[in-house]
């Protein structure tokens, strides 16, 4: 976390008594000015973050359907969720997608970052691999549905050229999630690689030189030096990637819309279809709350497991 | 950079490991870039001819008709002759909407975040740390929790299908922006500011004349990252811009275009032309600010 911690440390120098007097004079009227300056942000926070969060929790205990009033129905939505086969399927699909995509992004970007770090400091290469991060999931989805099209896609042309039968990437239930994960990896690889690369740059070169003098191989140095020293950054990257993958929605909307046969009906997609397909806002809110709790637990467990604020060097 | 490169080469002779490393990087770069070439190649193809040679590396039956279709300068007959989407796609309007949505919301949220960050870093008032801590809790709440209730609220205000409805929820507050700018403001020396105050400058004057210019770098970083985020945003515009084209941004229009024309074969050439045009502003930003984006990502990881 060396990269991020630096600015956390205030650079204010200790002040002497004489200076403090002039400071307190300079700060007369600060309180009123401060509340004035934070007023817009505070308003946005209260109206568009706090209020909707509380309202979302409230709605999840009601049968709200946009038209008409919200009636309190207690925990009925949650009971319904427990018995909802489609919900459990969505949860399974989401977890499967997160494992594939987050796993793929993390492993591949770690490999890429390490190789990049050991071979070159070129900003050009780093700039090029970041390009997919700049386009929307929609554009990414449009490109890849075309490239993975069962009839005309270049991916299938290549498979055929090497003698592998064509794959119905987005229309075969078995392939739809792996295909989505592949697009996610393509789009997220560069961003994550750069985060890890910055972390690697913070490791002192001397550590590697000492390792080499002791006759360590590249792989030994990776295991004994890189991974332990990178762990705080790695832990942060793992949480960010998992949380991001849990929130997949737009990519699914532009490629499969949840199909075929609910095989890509991830939680956000299910919430959306409940809320805006069937106007079942109460139930949709209950599932949102469930998703939020899942993400909260993951973050918490992950932070405990990785002791995010510590490094092995401490 | 070139010299260090040569020096390294001298130090370390050819090895299988290095060759394998470069091969791996080469593959990663090709896989990264190839799809963008493939959009261009498809966009410059004749949609009806695409099926005849799906693996051709060059455009099939080269034509710019797909771009003319998408830009709305082809006639209906021409579009249909090319296997085009009959439903109109007025990219100019969507582009305008995206610019307004992404531009206004980004500028506003960075401005309001800067004001708040100034209060949290340079002013001394009771409750400062408490309020800051409470605001930072918002970093934990995922979008999905607030989206549905926010939509209900915007609907009750009658702001569905308006720019206000599109922009408002994200324009006032960003926990990340405030955190990011506060860190930077804390690092600016107090002396400059206090000298100005003793000279009789007001707080706002100090903020806009001294602090903001000194914080140009971080502010531009947030503007770029915010603009990219808003330009690519999909879920919120999908909820708010439900009918018609008045406020619908480009990403949403692209998704709608992808799903329209049921029954007929997809207009791949047109779709790729539209996707390419949608991505052009991002490429421009990349060409102008590429290095800054790369450098700021390391920092933005805090998010």
Coordinates of C-alpha atoms in Angstrom, one line a residue:
Chain A
X1 CA 0.0 0.0 0.0
X2 CA 3.1 2.2 -0.2
X3 CA 1.6 4.0 -3.1
X4 CA -1.5 5.1 -1.4
X5 CA -0.3 5.7 2.1
X6 CA 2.1 8.5 1.3
X7 CA -0.6 11.2 0.9
X8 CA -2.4 10.1 4.0
X9 CA 0.4 11.5 6.1
X10 CA -0.2 15.1 6.8
X11 CA 2.8 17.3 5.9
X12 CA 1.8 20.0 8.4
X13 CA 4.8 21.0 10.5
X14 CA 4.5 21.4 14.2
X15 CA 3.6 24.9 15.0
X16 CA 5.0 27.2 17.7
X17 CA 2.9 29.3 20.0
X18 CA 3.5 32.5 18.1
X19 CA 2.3 31.0 14.8
X20 CA -0.7 29.4 16.4
X21 CA -2.0 32.8 17.5
X22 CA -1.9 34.1 13.9
X23 CA -3.4 30.8 12.7
X24 CA -6.4 31.1 15.1
X25 CA -6.9 34.6 13.9
X26 CA -6.8 33.4 10.3
X27 CA -9.3 30.8 11.1
X28 CA -11.9 33.1 12.6
X29 CA -15.2 32.4 10.7
X30 CA -14.0 29.1 9.4
X31 CA -16.9 27.1 10.7
X32 CA -19.6 29.0 8.9
X33 CA -17.5 29.0 5.7
X34 CA -16.8 25.3 6.0
X35 CA -20.5 24.4 6.3
X36 CA -21.2 26.6 3.3
X37 CA -18.5 24.8 1.3
X38 CA -19.6 21.3 2.2
X39 CA -23.3 22.1 1.8
X40 CA -23.7 20.8 -1.8
X41 CA -21.7 17.6 -1.1
X42 CA -23.6 17.1 2.1
X43 CA -26.9 17.6 0.3
X44 CA -26.0 15.1 -2.4
X45 CA -24.8 12.6 0.3
X46 CA -28.1 12.9 2.2
X47 CA -30.5 13.0 -0.7
X48 CA -28.8 10.6 -3.1
X49 CA -26.9 8.2 -0.8
X50 CA -28.3 8.1 2.7
X51 CA -32.0 8.5 2.0
X52 CA -32.1 6.0 -0.9
X53 CA -30.1 3.4 1.1
X54 CA -32.5 3.7 4.0
X55 CA -35.4 3.7 1.7
X56 CA -34.1 0.7 -0.1
X57 CA -33.9 -1.2 3.2
X58 CA -37.4 -0.1 4.0
X59 CA -38.8 -1.0 0.6
X60 CA -37.3 -4.5 0.9
X61 CA -39.9 -5.1 3.7
X62 CA -42.8 -3.9 1.6
X63 CA -44.7 -5.0 -1.5
X64 CA -44.1 -1.7 -3.3
X65 CA -44.9 -1.9 -7.0
X66 CA -44.4 1.8 -8.0
X67 CA -48.2 2.2 -8.6
X68 CA -49.9 2.6 -5.2
X69 CA -48.5 2.7 -1.8
X70 CA -45.9 0.5 -0.1
X71 CA -47.4 -1.9 2.4
X72 CA -45.3 -3.3 5.2
X73 CA -45.1 -7.1 4.7
X74 CA -42.3 -7.9 7.2
X75 CA -39.8 -10.5 6.1
X76 CA -42.1 -12.0 3.4
X77 CA -39.7 -10.9 0.6
X78 CA -36.8 -12.7 2.3
X79 CA -38.8 -15.8 2.9
X80 CA -39.8 -15.8 -0.8
X81 CA -36.2 -15.3 -1.7
X82 CA -35.2 -18.4 0.2
X83 CA -37.6 -20.5 -1.8
X84 CA -37.0 -18.8 -5.2
X85 CA -35.2 -21.2 -7.5
X86 CA -34.4 -18.4 -10.0
X87 CA -32.7 -16.4 -7.2
X88 CA -30.5 -19.3 -6.2
X89 CA -29.7 -19.9 -9.8
X90 CA -28.7 -16.2 -10.2
X91 CA -26.5 -16.5 -7.1
X92 CA -24.8 -19.6 -8.5
X93 CA -24.3 -18.0 -11.9
X94 CA -23.0 -14.8 -10.3
X95 CA -20.5 -16.6 -8.1
X96 CA -19.4 -18.8 -11.1
X97 CA -18.9 -15.6 -13.2
X98 CA -17.0 -13.9 -10.4
X99 CA -14.7 -16.8 -9.8
X100 CA -13.9 -17.1 -13.5
X101 CA -13.6 -13.4 -14.3
X102 CA -12.0 -12.1 -11.1
X103 CA -9.7 -15.2 -11.0
X104 CA -8.7 -14.6 -14.6
X105 CA -8.1 -10.9 -14.2
X106 CA -6.0 -11.3 -11.1
X107 CA -3.9 -14.2 -12.2
X108 CA -3.2 -12.8 -15.7
X109 CA -2.6 -9.3 -14.6
X110 CA -0.2 -10.5 -11.9
X111 CA 1.7 -12.5 -14.5
X112 CA 1.6 -9.5 -16.9
X113 CA 2.7 -7.0 -14.3
X114 CA 5.6 -9.1 -13.1
X115 CA 6.9 -9.8 -16.6
X116 CA 6.5 -6.2 -17.5
X117 CA 8.3 -5.1 -14.4
X118 CA 11.2 -7.5 -15.0
X119 CA 11.6 -6.6 -18.7
X120 CA 10.8 -3.0 -19.3
X121 CA 9.5 0.2 -17.8
X122 CA 8.0 1.3 -21.1
X123 CA 5.1 3.7 -20.6
X124 CA 4.0 2.9 -24.2
X125 CA 3.3 -0.7 -23.4
X126 CA 1.4 0.2 -20.3
X127 CA -0.6 2.8 -22.2
X128 CA -1.5 0.3 -24.9
X129 CA -2.8 -2.4 -22.5
X130 CA -5.0 0.2 -20.8
X131 CA -7.0 1.0 -24.0
X132 CA -9.8 -1.5 -23.3
X133 CA -10.4 0.1 -19.9
X134 CA -11.4 3.3 -21.7
X135 CA -14.3 1.9 -23.7
X136 CA -17.6 1.1 -22.2
X137 CA -18.8 -2.5 -21.4
X138 CA -21.3 -1.9 -24.1
X139 CA -18.7 -1.3 -26.8
X140 CA -16.7 -4.2 -25.4
X141 CA -19.8 -6.4 -25.5
X142 CA -20.6 -5.3 -29.0
X143 CA -17.1 -6.0 -30.3
X144 CA -16.9 -9.5 -28.7
X145 CA -20.4 -10.7 -29.6
X146 CA -19.3 -9.9 -33.2
X147 CA -15.9 -11.6 -32.8
X148 CA -17.5 -14.6 -31.1
X149 CA -20.5 -14.8 -33.4
X150 CA -21.3 -18.5 -34.1
X151 CA -21.6 -17.9 -37.9
X152 CA -19.3 -15.1 -38.9
X153 CA -17.1 -14.5 -35.9
X154 CA -13.4 -14.5 -36.3
X155 CA -12.9 -16.6 -33.1
X156 CA -14.8 -19.5 -34.7
X157 CA -13.0 -19.0 -38.0
X158 CA -9.7 -19.4 -36.1
X159 CA -11.0 -22.5 -34.2
X160 CA -12.1 -24.0 -37.5
X161 CA -8.7 -23.3 -39.0
X162 CA -7.0 -25.4 -36.3
X163 CA -9.6 -28.1 -36.5
X164 CA -11.7 -27.4 -33.4
X165 CA -15.5 -27.5 -33.9
X166 CA -17.3 -24.2 -33.8
X167 CA -18.5 -22.9 -30.4
X168 CA -21.8 -21.2 -29.8
X169 CA -20.2 -18.8 -27.3
X170 CA -23.2 -16.7 -26.3
X171 CA -26.0 -19.1 -27.2
X172 CA -24.8 -22.3 -25.5
X173 CA -25.6 -22.2 -21.8
X174 CA -22.3 -24.0 -21.0
X175 CA -20.2 -21.4 -22.8
X176 CA -22.1 -18.1 -22.1
X177 CA -20.5 -17.4 -18.7
X178 CA -16.9 -18.3 -19.8
X179 CA -17.4 -16.0 -22.8
X180 CA -18.6 -13.1 -20.6
X181 CA -15.6 -13.8 -18.3
X182 CA -13.2 -13.7 -21.3
X183 CA -14.6 -10.2 -22.3
X184 CA -14.2 -9.0 -18.7
X185 CA -10.6 -10.2 -18.5
X186 CA -9.9 -8.5 -21.8
X187 CA -11.4 -5.2 -20.5
X188 CA -10.0 -5.3 -17.0
X189 CA -6.5 -6.7 -17.5
X190 CA -4.7 -3.5 -18.3
X191 CA -6.2 -1.5 -15.4
X192 CA -5.3 -4.2 -12.8
X193 CA -1.9 -4.7 -14.4
X194 CA -1.1 -1.1 -13.9
X195 CA -2.2 -1.1 -10.2
X196 CA 0.0 -4.1 -9.6
X197 CA 2.9 -2.6 -11.6
X198 CA 2.8 0.5 -9.5
X199 CA 3.0 -1.8 -6.4
X200 CA 5.9 -3.7 -7.9
X201 CA 7.8 -0.4 -8.5
X202 CA 7.6 0.4 -4.8
X203 CA 9.7 -2.8 -4.0
X204 CA 13.3 -1.7 -3.7
X205 CA 15.6 -3.0 -6.5
X206 CA 18.2 -3.9 -3.9
X207 CA 16.1 -6.7 -2.6
X208 CA 16.1 -8.3 -6.0
X209 CA 19.9 -7.7 -6.4
X210 CA 20.5 -9.4 -3.0
X211 CA 18.3 -12.3 -4.1
X212 CA 20.2 -12.7 -7.3
X213 CA 23.6 -12.6 -5.5
X214 CA 22.3 -15.4 -3.3
X215 CA 21.6 -17.4 -6.4
X216 CA 17.8 -17.2 -6.3
X217 CA 16.0 -18.1 -9.5
X218 CA 13.4 -15.8 -11.0
X219 CA 10.6 -18.1 -9.7
X220 CA 12.1 -18.2 -6.2
X221 CA 12.4 -14.4 -6.2
X222 CA 8.7 -14.2 -7.3
X223 CA 7.6 -16.4 -4.5
X224 CA 9.9 -15.2 -1.7
X225 CA 10.2 -11.5 -2.6
X226 CA 7.5 -10.3 -5.0
X227 CA 4.4 -12.0 -3.5
X228 CA 5.1 -11.1 0.2
X229 CA 6.1 -7.5 -0.5
X230 CA 3.2 -7.0 -2.9
X231 CA 0.6 -8.5 -0.6
X232 CA -1.0 -5.3 0.6
X233 CA -1.5 -4.0 -3.0
X234 CA -2.5 -7.5 -4.1
X235 CA -5.1 -7.7 -1.4
X236 CA -6.6 -4.3 -2.4
X237 CA -6.7 -5.4 -6.1
X238 CA -8.4 -8.7 -5.2
X239 CA -11.2 -6.9 -3.2
X240 CA -11.7 -4.3 -5.9
X241 CA -11.9 -6.9 -8.7
X242 CA -14.3 -9.2 -6.9
X243 CA -16.6 -6.3 -5.9
X244 CA -16.5 -5.0 -9.4
X245 CA -17.3 -8.4 -10.9
X246 CA -20.2 -8.8 -8.6
X247 CA -21.7 -5.7 -10.1
X248 CA -21.7 -7.0 -13.7
X249 CA -24.8 -5.8 -15.6
X250 CA -24.3 -3.8 -18.7
X251 CA -22.1 -6.5 -20.4
X252 CA -24.8 -9.1 -19.8
X253 CA -27.5 -6.7 -21.1
X254 CA -25.7 -6.1 -24.5
X255 CA -24.7 -9.7 -25.0
X256 CA -27.1 -12.3 -23.6
X257 CA -29.7 -10.4 -21.6
X258 CA -29.5 -13.2 -19.0
X259 CA -30.2 -16.0 -21.5
X260 CA -29.9 -18.7 -22.7
X261 CA -32.1 -20.5 -20.2
X262 CA -31.1 -18.1 -17.3
X263 CA -27.5 -19.3 -17.7
X264 CA -26.2 -15.7 -17.5
X265 CA -29.0 -14.3 -15.3
X266 CA -26.6 -12.7 -12.8
X267 CA -28.1 -11.1 -9.7
X268 CA -28.1 -7.5 -11.0
X269 CA -29.8 -8.7 -14.1
X270 CA -32.4 -10.5 -12.0
X271 CA -32.9 -7.4 -9.8
X272 CA -33.4 -5.3 -12.9
X273 CA -35.9 -7.7 -14.5
X274 CA -37.9 -7.9 -11.2
X275 CA -37.9 -4.2 -10.8
X276 CA -38.5 -3.0 -14.3
X277 CA -39.8 -6.0 -16.1
X278 CA -42.4 -6.9 -13.4
X279 CA -42.4 -3.7 -11.3
X280 CA -41.8 -5.8 -8.3
X281 CA -39.8 -3.1 -6.5
X282 CA -40.2 -4.6 -3.0
X283 CA -38.8 -7.9 -3.9
X284 CA -36.1 -6.4 -6.1
X285 CA -35.0 -4.2 -3.2
X286 CA -34.8 -7.3 -1.0
X287 CA -32.5 -9.0 -3.4
X288 CA -30.4 -5.8 -3.7
X289 CA -30.0 -5.8 0.1
X290 CA -29.0 -9.5 -0.1
X291 CA -26.3 -8.6 -2.7
X292 CA -25.1 -5.7 -0.6
X293 CA -24.7 -8.0 2.4
X294 CA -22.8 -10.6 0.4
X295 CA -20.4 -7.9 -0.8
X296 CA -20.0 -6.6 2.7
X297 CA -19.1 -10.0 4.0
X298 CA -16.6 -10.6 1.2
X299 CA -14.9 -7.3 1.9
X300 CA -14.8 -8.0 5.6
X301 CA -13.5 -11.6 5.3
X302 CA -11.0 -10.5 2.7
X303 CA -9.6 -7.7 4.8
X304 CA -9.3 -10.0 7.8
X305 CA -7.6 -12.7 5.8
X306 CA -5.1 -10.4 4.1
X307 CA -4.5 -8.0 6.9
X308 CA -4.7 -5.3 4.3
X309 CA -2.9 -2.6 6.2
X310 CA 0.1 -4.7 7.0
X311 CA 3.1 -5.7 5.0
X312 CA 5.5 -8.6 5.8
X313 CA 8.3 -6.1 6.1
X314 CA 6.7 -4.4 9.1
Chain B
X1 CA 14.1 5.6 -21.6
X2 CA 15.9 4.4 -24.7
X3 CA 19.3 4.5 -23.1
X4 CA 18.4 2.5 -20.1
X5 CA 16.9 0.0 -22.5
X6 CA 20.2 -0.4 -24.3
X7 CA 22.2 -0.6 -21.1
X8 CA 20.0 -3.4 -19.9
X9 CA 20.4 -5.3 -23.1
X10 CA 24.2 -5.0 -22.6
X11 CA 24.0 -6.3 -19.1
X12 CA 21.8 -9.2 -19.7
X13 CA 22.4 -11.4 -22.8
X14 CA 19.7 -13.3 -24.6
X15 CA 18.0 -15.8 -22.4
X16 CA 15.1 -18.2 -22.9
X17 CA 13.2 -16.6 -20.0
X18 CA 13.5 -13.1 -21.5
X19 CA 12.4 -14.4 -24.9
X20 CA 9.4 -16.1 -23.3
X21 CA 8.6 -13.0 -21.4
X22 CA 8.6 -10.8 -24.5
X23 CA 6.6 -13.4 -26.4
X24 CA 4.0 -13.4 -23.6
X25 CA 3.8 -9.5 -23.7
X26 CA 3.6 -9.6 -27.5
X27 CA 0.6 -11.9 -27.3
X28 CA -1.1 -9.8 -24.6
X29 CA -0.6 -6.7 -26.7
X30 CA -2.0 -8.3 -29.9
X31 CA -5.1 -9.6 -28.0
X32 CA -5.6 -6.2 -26.5
X33 CA -5.4 -4.3 -29.8
X34 CA -6.7 -6.7 -32.3
X35 CA -10.5 -6.2 -31.5
X36 CA -10.1 -2.5 -32.3
X37 CA -8.6 -3.3 -35.6
X38 CA -11.5 -5.7 -36.2
X39 CA -14.1 -3.1 -35.5
X40 CA -12.5 -0.8 -38.1
X41 CA -12.2 -3.6 -40.6
X42 CA -15.8 -4.6 -40.2
X43 CA -17.1 -1.0 -40.2
X44 CA -15.4 -0.5 -43.6
X45 CA -17.0 -3.6 -45.0
X46 CA -20.2 -4.1 -47.0
X47 CA -22.6 -5.6 -44.5
X48 CA -24.1 -8.0 -47.1
X49 CA -20.7 -9.1 -48.3
X50 CA -19.3 -9.8 -44.8
X51 CA -20.6 -13.4 -44.9
X52 CA -18.7 -14.2 -48.0
X53 CA -15.3 -13.9 -46.4
X54 CA -15.6 -13.8 -42.6
X55 CA -11.9 -14.3 -41.9
X56 CA -10.5 -11.7 -44.4
X57 CA -8.1 -9.4 -42.6
X58 CA -9.0 -6.6 -44.9
X59 CA -12.5 -5.0 -45.2
X60 CA -14.8 -7.1 -47.3
X61 CA -16.0 -5.1 -50.4
X62 CA -14.5 -1.9 -49.0
X63 CA -17.1 0.9 -48.4
X64 CA -17.8 3.8 -46.0
X65 CA -21.6 3.3 -46.3
X66 CA -21.8 1.9 -42.8
X67 CA -20.5 5.2 -41.4
X68 CA -22.9 7.2 -43.7
X69 CA -25.8 5.0 -42.4
X70 CA -24.9 5.6 -38.8
X71 CA -24.3 9.3 -39.3
X72 CA -27.7 9.5 -40.8
X73 CA -26.6 10.8 -44.2
X74 CA -27.6 7.7 -46.2
X75 CA -31.1 7.4 -47.6
X76 CA -33.4 4.7 -46.4
X77 CA -33.1 2.9 -49.8
X78 CA -29.3 3.0 -49.6
X79 CA -29.4 1.7 -46.0
X80 CA -31.7 -1.2 -46.9
X81 CA -29.7 -2.1 -49.9
X82 CA -26.6 -2.5 -47.7
X83 CA -28.5 -4.7 -45.2
X84 CA -28.7 -1.7 -42.9
X85 CA -30.8 -1.1 -39.9
X86 CA -34.0 0.6 -41.1
X87 CA -34.6 2.3 -37.7
X88 CA -32.8 5.6 -37.7
X89 CA -29.8 6.1 -35.5
X90 CA -29.2 9.8 -35.0
X91 CA -25.7 9.6 -33.6
X92 CA -25.4 13.4 -33.5
X93 CA -28.1 13.7 -30.9
X94 CA -26.7 10.8 -28.8
X95 CA -23.2 12.3 -29.0
X96 CA -24.6 15.7 -27.8
X97 CA -26.5 14.0 -25.0
X98 CA -23.4 12.1 -23.9
X99 CA -21.3 15.3 -23.9
X100 CA -23.9 17.1 -21.8
X101 CA -24.4 14.2 -19.4
X102 CA -20.7 13.3 -18.9
X103 CA -19.4 16.9 -19.1
X104 CA -21.9 18.7 -16.8
X105 CA -22.0 15.9 -14.2
X106 CA -18.2 15.6 -14.1
X107 CA -17.4 19.3 -13.9
X108 CA -20.1 19.8 -11.2
X109 CA -19.0 16.9 -9.0
X110 CA -15.3 17.8 -9.2
X111 CA -16.1 21.5 -8.3
X112 CA -18.3 20.5 -5.3
X113 CA -15.8 17.9 -4.2
X114 CA -13.0 20.5 -4.3
X115 CA -15.0 22.9 -2.2
X116 CA -15.7 20.2 0.3
X117 CA -12.2 19.0 0.3
X118 CA -11.0 22.5 1.0
X119 CA -13.2 22.7 4.0
X120 CA -12.0 19.3 5.2
X121 CA -8.3 20.1 4.8
X122 CA -7.7 23.8 5.3
X123 CA -10.4 25.1 7.5
X124 CA -10.6 24.4 11.2
X125 CA -14.1 23.7 12.6
X126 CA -15.7 21.5 15.1
X127 CA -17.0 18.2 13.8
X128 CA -14.7 18.2 10.8
X129 CA -13.3 14.7 11.3
X130 CA -16.7 13.3 12.3
X131 CA -18.5 14.7 9.2
X132 CA -15.6 13.5 7.0
X133 CA -15.8 10.0 8.4
X134 CA -19.5 9.8 7.9
X135 CA -19.2 10.9 4.2
X136 CA -16.6 8.3 3.6
X137 CA -19.0 5.5 4.6
X138 CA -20.6 6.1 1.2
X139 CA -17.6 4.5 -0.4
X140 CA -18.9 1.2 1.0
X141 CA -22.4 1.3 -0.3
X142 CA -22.7 -0.4 -3.7
X143 CA -24.6 1.3 -6.6
X144 CA -27.4 -1.2 -6.7
X145 CA -28.6 -0.3 -3.2
X146 CA -29.3 3.3 -4.2
X147 CA -30.3 2.9 -7.8
X148 CA -33.8 1.6 -7.4
X149 CA -34.8 4.1 -4.6
X150 CA -33.1 6.9 -6.5
X151 CA -35.1 6.0 -9.6
X152 CA -38.3 6.1 -7.6
X153 CA -37.3 9.5 -6.2
X154 CA -36.4 11.0 -9.6
X155 CA -39.7 9.6 -11.0
X156 CA -41.6 11.3 -8.1
X157 CA -39.9 14.6 -8.9
X158 CA -41.0 14.2 -12.5
X159 CA -37.5 14.2 -13.8
X160 CA -37.5 11.0 -15.9
X161 CA -36.3 11.7 -19.4
X162 CA -34.7 15.0 -18.4
X163 CA -31.0 16.0 -18.1
X164 CA -31.7 17.1 -14.6
X165 CA -32.8 13.6 -13.7
X166 CA -29.8 12.1 -15.5
X167 CA -27.2 14.4 -14.0
X168 CA -28.5 15.4 -10.5
X169 CA -27.8 12.2 -8.5
X170 CA -24.2 12.1 -9.3
X171 CA -23.4 15.8 -9.6
X172 CA -23.2 16.9 -6.0
X173 CA -21.3 14.3 -4.1
X174 CA -18.5 11.8 -4.7
X175 CA -16.8 10.4 -1.6
X176 CA -13.8 9.3 -3.7
X177 CA -13.2 12.7 -5.2
X178 CA -13.4 14.4 -1.8
X179 CA -11.0 11.9 -0.3
X180 CA -8.6 12.2 -3.3
X181 CA -8.5 16.1 -3.3
X182 CA -8.3 16.4 0.5
X183 CA -5.1 14.3 0.5
X184 CA -3.6 16.7 -2.0
X185 CA -4.8 19.9 -0.2
X186 CA -3.3 18.7 3.1
X187 CA 0.1 18.6 1.4
X188 CA 0.0 22.2 0.3
X189 CA 2.1 24.5 2.4
X190 CA 0.1 26.7 4.9
X191 CA 2.4 29.7 4.6
X192 CA 1.2 30.8 1.1
X193 CA -2.4 30.7 2.2
X194 CA -1.8 32.5 5.5
X195 CA 0.2 35.2 3.8
X196 CA -2.7 35.8 1.4
X197 CA -5.2 36.0 4.3
X198 CA -3.1 38.5 6.2
X199 CA -3.0 40.5 3.0
X200 CA -6.8 40.6 3.3
X201 CA -7.9 37.9 0.8
X202 CA -11.1 36.1 1.7
X203 CA -11.4 32.3 2.0
X204 CA -13.1 31.9 -1.4
X205 CA -10.5 34.0 -3.1
X206 CA -7.7 31.9 -1.6
X207 CA -9.5 28.7 -2.7
X208 CA -10.0 29.8 -6.3
X209 CA -6.8 31.9 -6.8
X210 CA -4.2 29.9 -4.8
X211 CA -5.3 26.4 -3.9
X212 CA -7.2 25.4 -7.1
X213 CA -4.4 26.5 -9.5
X214 CA -1.9 24.6 -7.3
X215 CA -4.1 21.5 -7.5
X216 CA -4.5 21.6 -11.2
X217 CA -3.0 18.2 -11.7
X218 CA -5.2 16.2 -9.4
X219 CA -8.3 18.1 -10.6
X220 CA -7.6 17.3 -14.2
X221 CA -7.0 13.6 -13.2
X222 CA -10.4 13.5 -11.5
X223 CA -12.1 15.3 -14.5
X224 CA -10.6 12.7 -16.9
X225 CA -11.5 9.6 -14.8
X226 CA -14.9 11.1 -14.1
X227 CA -15.6 11.8 -17.7
X228 CA -14.6 8.3 -18.8
X229 CA -16.8 6.8 -16.1
X230 CA -19.9 8.9 -17.0
X231 CA -19.4 8.6 -20.7
X232 CA -19.4 4.8 -20.3
X233 CA -22.2 4.7 -17.8
X234 CA -25.1 2.5 -18.7
X235 CA -27.3 1.5 -15.8
X236 CA -28.5 4.9 -14.6
X237 CA -29.2 6.3 -18.1
X238 CA -31.1 3.0 -18.9
X239 CA -33.4 3.7 -15.9
X240 CA -33.9 7.5 -16.4
X241 CA -33.9 7.8 -20.2
X242 CA -36.7 5.5 -20.9
X243 CA -38.3 6.8 -24.0
X244 CA -37.2 8.7 -27.1
X245 CA -33.9 10.3 -27.9
X246 CA -34.1 13.7 -26.1
X247 CA -31.6 12.7 -23.4
X248 CA -30.5 9.2 -24.3
X249 CA -26.7 9.0 -24.2
X250 CA -24.5 7.1 -26.8
X251 CA -23.8 4.0 -24.7
X252 CA -27.5 3.4 -24.2
X253 CA -28.3 4.1 -27.8
X254 CA -25.7 1.7 -28.9
X255 CA -27.2 -1.1 -26.8
X256 CA -30.6 -0.3 -28.2
X257 CA -29.3 -0.3 -31.7
X258 CA -27.7 -3.7 -31.0
X259 CA -31.0 -5.2 -30.0
X260 CA -33.2 -3.6 -32.6
X261 CA -34.1 -4.9 -36.1
X262 CA -35.5 -8.2 -34.9
X263 CA -36.1 -10.8 -37.6
X264 CA -33.4 -9.5 -39.9
X265 CA -29.7 -10.2 -39.8
X266 CA -27.7 -7.9 -37.6
X267 CA -26.2 -4.9 -39.3
X268 CA -22.7 -5.7 -38.1
X269 CA -20.9 -3.2 -40.2
X270 CA -23.3 -0.4 -39.0
X271 CA -23.0 -1.6 -35.4
X272 CA -19.2 -1.5 -35.6
X273 CA -19.2 1.9 -37.2
X274 CA -21.4 3.2 -34.4
X275 CA -19.3 1.5 -31.7
X276 CA -16.2 3.0 -33.2
X277 CA -17.7 6.5 -33.2
X278 CA -18.8 6.0 -29.6
X279 CA -15.3 5.2 -28.6
X280 CA -13.6 8.0 -30.5
X281 CA -13.9 10.6 -27.7
X282 CA -12.2 8.1 -25.4
X283 CA -9.4 7.6 -27.9
X284 CA -8.9 11.4 -28.2
X285 CA -8.7 11.7 -24.4
X286 CA -6.3 8.8 -24.5
X287 CA -4.0 10.5 -27.0
X288 CA -4.0 13.8 -25.2
X289 CA -3.8 12.5 -21.6
X290 CA -2.5 8.9 -22.0
X291 CA 0.4 9.2 -19.7
X292 CA -1.6 11.0 -17.1
X293 CA -4.3 8.4 -17.1
X294 CA -1.7 5.6 -16.7
X295 CA -0.1 7.4 -13.9
X296 CA -3.3 8.3 -12.1
X297 CA -4.6 4.8 -12.2
X298 CA -2.0 3.8 -9.7
X299 CA -3.3 6.4 -7.4
X300 CA -7.0 5.9 -8.0
X301 CA -6.6 2.3 -6.8
X302 CA -7.7 3.6 -3.4
X303 CA -11.2 3.6 -4.8

